[in-house]
PDB file of C-alpha atoms in Angstrom:
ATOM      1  CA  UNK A 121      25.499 -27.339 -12.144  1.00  0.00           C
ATOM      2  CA  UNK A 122      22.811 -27.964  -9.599  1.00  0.00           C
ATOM      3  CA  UNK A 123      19.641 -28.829 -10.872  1.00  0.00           C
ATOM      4  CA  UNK A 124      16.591 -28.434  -8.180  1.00  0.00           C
ATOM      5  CA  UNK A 125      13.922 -30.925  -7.790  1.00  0.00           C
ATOM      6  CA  UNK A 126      10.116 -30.206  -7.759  1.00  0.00           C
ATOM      7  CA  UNK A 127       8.333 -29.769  -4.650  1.00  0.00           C
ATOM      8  CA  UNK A 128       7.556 -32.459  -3.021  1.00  0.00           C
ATOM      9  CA  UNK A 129       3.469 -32.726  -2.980  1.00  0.00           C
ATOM     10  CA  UNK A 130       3.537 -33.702   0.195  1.00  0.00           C
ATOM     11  CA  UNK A 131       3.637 -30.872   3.663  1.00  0.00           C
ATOM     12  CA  UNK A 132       6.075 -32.397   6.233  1.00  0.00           C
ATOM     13  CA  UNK A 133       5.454 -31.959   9.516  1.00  0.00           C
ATOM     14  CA  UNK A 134       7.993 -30.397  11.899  1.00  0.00           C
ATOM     15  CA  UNK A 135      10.675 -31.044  12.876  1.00  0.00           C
ATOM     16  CA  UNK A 136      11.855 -31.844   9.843  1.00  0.00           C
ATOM     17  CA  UNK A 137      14.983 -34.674   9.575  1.00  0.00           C
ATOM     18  CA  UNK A 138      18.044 -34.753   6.950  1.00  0.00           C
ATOM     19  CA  UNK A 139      16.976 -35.993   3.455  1.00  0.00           C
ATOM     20  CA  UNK A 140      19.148 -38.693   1.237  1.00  0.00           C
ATOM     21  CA  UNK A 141      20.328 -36.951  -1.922  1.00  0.00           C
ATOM     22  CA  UNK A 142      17.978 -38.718  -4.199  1.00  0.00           C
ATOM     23  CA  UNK A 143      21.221 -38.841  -6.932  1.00  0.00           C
ATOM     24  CA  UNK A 144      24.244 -39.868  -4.731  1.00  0.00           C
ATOM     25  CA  UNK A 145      22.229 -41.123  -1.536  1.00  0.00           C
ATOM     26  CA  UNK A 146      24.403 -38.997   1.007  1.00  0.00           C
ATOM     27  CA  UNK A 147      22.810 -37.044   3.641  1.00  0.00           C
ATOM     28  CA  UNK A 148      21.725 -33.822   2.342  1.00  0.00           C
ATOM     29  CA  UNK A 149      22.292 -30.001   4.484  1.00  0.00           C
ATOM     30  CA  UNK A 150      20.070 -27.264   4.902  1.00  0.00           C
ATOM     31  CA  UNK A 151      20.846 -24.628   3.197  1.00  0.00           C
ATOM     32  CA  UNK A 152      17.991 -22.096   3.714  1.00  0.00           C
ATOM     33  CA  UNK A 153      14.269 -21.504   4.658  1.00  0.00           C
ATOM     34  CA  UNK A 154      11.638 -19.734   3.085  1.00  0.00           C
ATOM     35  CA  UNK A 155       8.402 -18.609   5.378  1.00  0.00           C
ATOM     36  CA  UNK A 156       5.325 -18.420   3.352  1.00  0.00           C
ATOM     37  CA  UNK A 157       2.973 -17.581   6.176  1.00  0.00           C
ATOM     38  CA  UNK A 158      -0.078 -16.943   3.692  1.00  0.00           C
ATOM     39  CA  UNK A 159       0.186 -20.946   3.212  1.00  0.00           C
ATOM     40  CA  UNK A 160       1.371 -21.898   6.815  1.00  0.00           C
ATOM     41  CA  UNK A 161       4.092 -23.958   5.497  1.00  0.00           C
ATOM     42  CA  UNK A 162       8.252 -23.079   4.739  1.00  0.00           C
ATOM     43  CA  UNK A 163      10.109 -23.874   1.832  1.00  0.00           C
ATOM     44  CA  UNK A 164      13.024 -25.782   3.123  1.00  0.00           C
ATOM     45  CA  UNK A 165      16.043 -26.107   0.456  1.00  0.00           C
ATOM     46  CA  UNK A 166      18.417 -28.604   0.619  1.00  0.00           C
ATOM     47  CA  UNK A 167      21.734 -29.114  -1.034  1.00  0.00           C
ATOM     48  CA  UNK A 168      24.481 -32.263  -1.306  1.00  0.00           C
ATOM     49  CA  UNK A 169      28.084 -31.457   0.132  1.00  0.00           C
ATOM     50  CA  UNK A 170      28.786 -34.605  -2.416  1.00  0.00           C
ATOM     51  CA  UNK A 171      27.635 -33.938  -5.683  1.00  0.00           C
ATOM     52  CA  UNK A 172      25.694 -30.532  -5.280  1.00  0.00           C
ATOM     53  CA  UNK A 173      21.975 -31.618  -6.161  1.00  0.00           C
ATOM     54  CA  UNK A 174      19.280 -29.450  -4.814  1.00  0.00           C
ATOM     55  CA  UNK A 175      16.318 -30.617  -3.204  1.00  0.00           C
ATOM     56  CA  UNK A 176      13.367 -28.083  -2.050  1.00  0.00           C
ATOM     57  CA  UNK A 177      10.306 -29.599  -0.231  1.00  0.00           C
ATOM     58  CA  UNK A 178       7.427 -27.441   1.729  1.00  0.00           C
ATOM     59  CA  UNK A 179       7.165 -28.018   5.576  1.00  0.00           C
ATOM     60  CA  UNK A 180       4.211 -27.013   7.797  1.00  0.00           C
ATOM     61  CA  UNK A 181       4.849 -24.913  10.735  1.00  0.00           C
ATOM     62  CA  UNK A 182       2.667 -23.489  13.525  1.00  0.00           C
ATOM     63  CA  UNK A 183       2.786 -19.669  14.658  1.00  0.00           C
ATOM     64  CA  UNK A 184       4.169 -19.730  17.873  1.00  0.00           C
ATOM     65  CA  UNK A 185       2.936 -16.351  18.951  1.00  0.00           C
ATOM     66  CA  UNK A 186      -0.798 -18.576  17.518  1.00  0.00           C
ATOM     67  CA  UNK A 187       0.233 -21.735  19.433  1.00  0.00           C
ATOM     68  CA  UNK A 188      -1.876 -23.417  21.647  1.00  0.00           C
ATOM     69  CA  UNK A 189       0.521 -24.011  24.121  1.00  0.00           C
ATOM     70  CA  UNK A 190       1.508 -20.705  24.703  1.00  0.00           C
ATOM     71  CA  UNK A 191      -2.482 -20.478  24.774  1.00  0.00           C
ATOM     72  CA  UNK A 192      -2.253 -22.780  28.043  1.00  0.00           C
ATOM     73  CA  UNK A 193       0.807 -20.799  29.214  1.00  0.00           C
ATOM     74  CA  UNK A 194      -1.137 -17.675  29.490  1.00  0.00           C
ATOM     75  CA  UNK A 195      -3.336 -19.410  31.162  1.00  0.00           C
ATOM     76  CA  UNK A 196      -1.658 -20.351  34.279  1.00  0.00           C
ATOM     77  CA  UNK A 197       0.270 -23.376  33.466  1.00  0.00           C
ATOM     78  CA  UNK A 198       3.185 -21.567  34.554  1.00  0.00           C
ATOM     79  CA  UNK A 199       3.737 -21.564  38.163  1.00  0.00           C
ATOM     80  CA  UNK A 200       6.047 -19.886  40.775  1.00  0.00           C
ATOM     81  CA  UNK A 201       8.816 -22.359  42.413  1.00  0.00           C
ATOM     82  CA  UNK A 202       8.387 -23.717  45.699  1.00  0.00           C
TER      83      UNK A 202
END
């Protein structure tokens, strides 16, 4: 049975990269993410093809619609072709 970890305490930043499974040191897949936009952050789960652990950690995102580059693409940064 899969037994999940604790959150890591730590916010990654984005983009995030492939974990080691901290029990059989493979590379780890993504198996699903969470938005919690009240906190700015997703909960990223992780699983082992290997041995089946289960590793969640919390990963800070930006609103795109928010950004501020689409702030400066509004704004003209975006121009015709020549």
């Amino acid at each position: 049975m899969a037994q999940s970890q604790h959150l890591s305490s730590a916010v990654l930043p984005a983009p995030f990269e492939r974990p080691a499974c901290p029990k059989c040191y493979a590379a780890m897949m993504l198996v699903s993410i969470e938005p919690d936009p009240a906190r700015d952050v997703d909960l990223h789960t992780f699983k082992c093809a290997v041995c089946n652990q289960v590793f969640e950690t919390l990963a800070a995102y930006e609103e795109p619609m928010k950004s501020k580059a689409l702030g400066r693409w509004l704004q003209g940064d975006l121009h015709p072709s020549r």
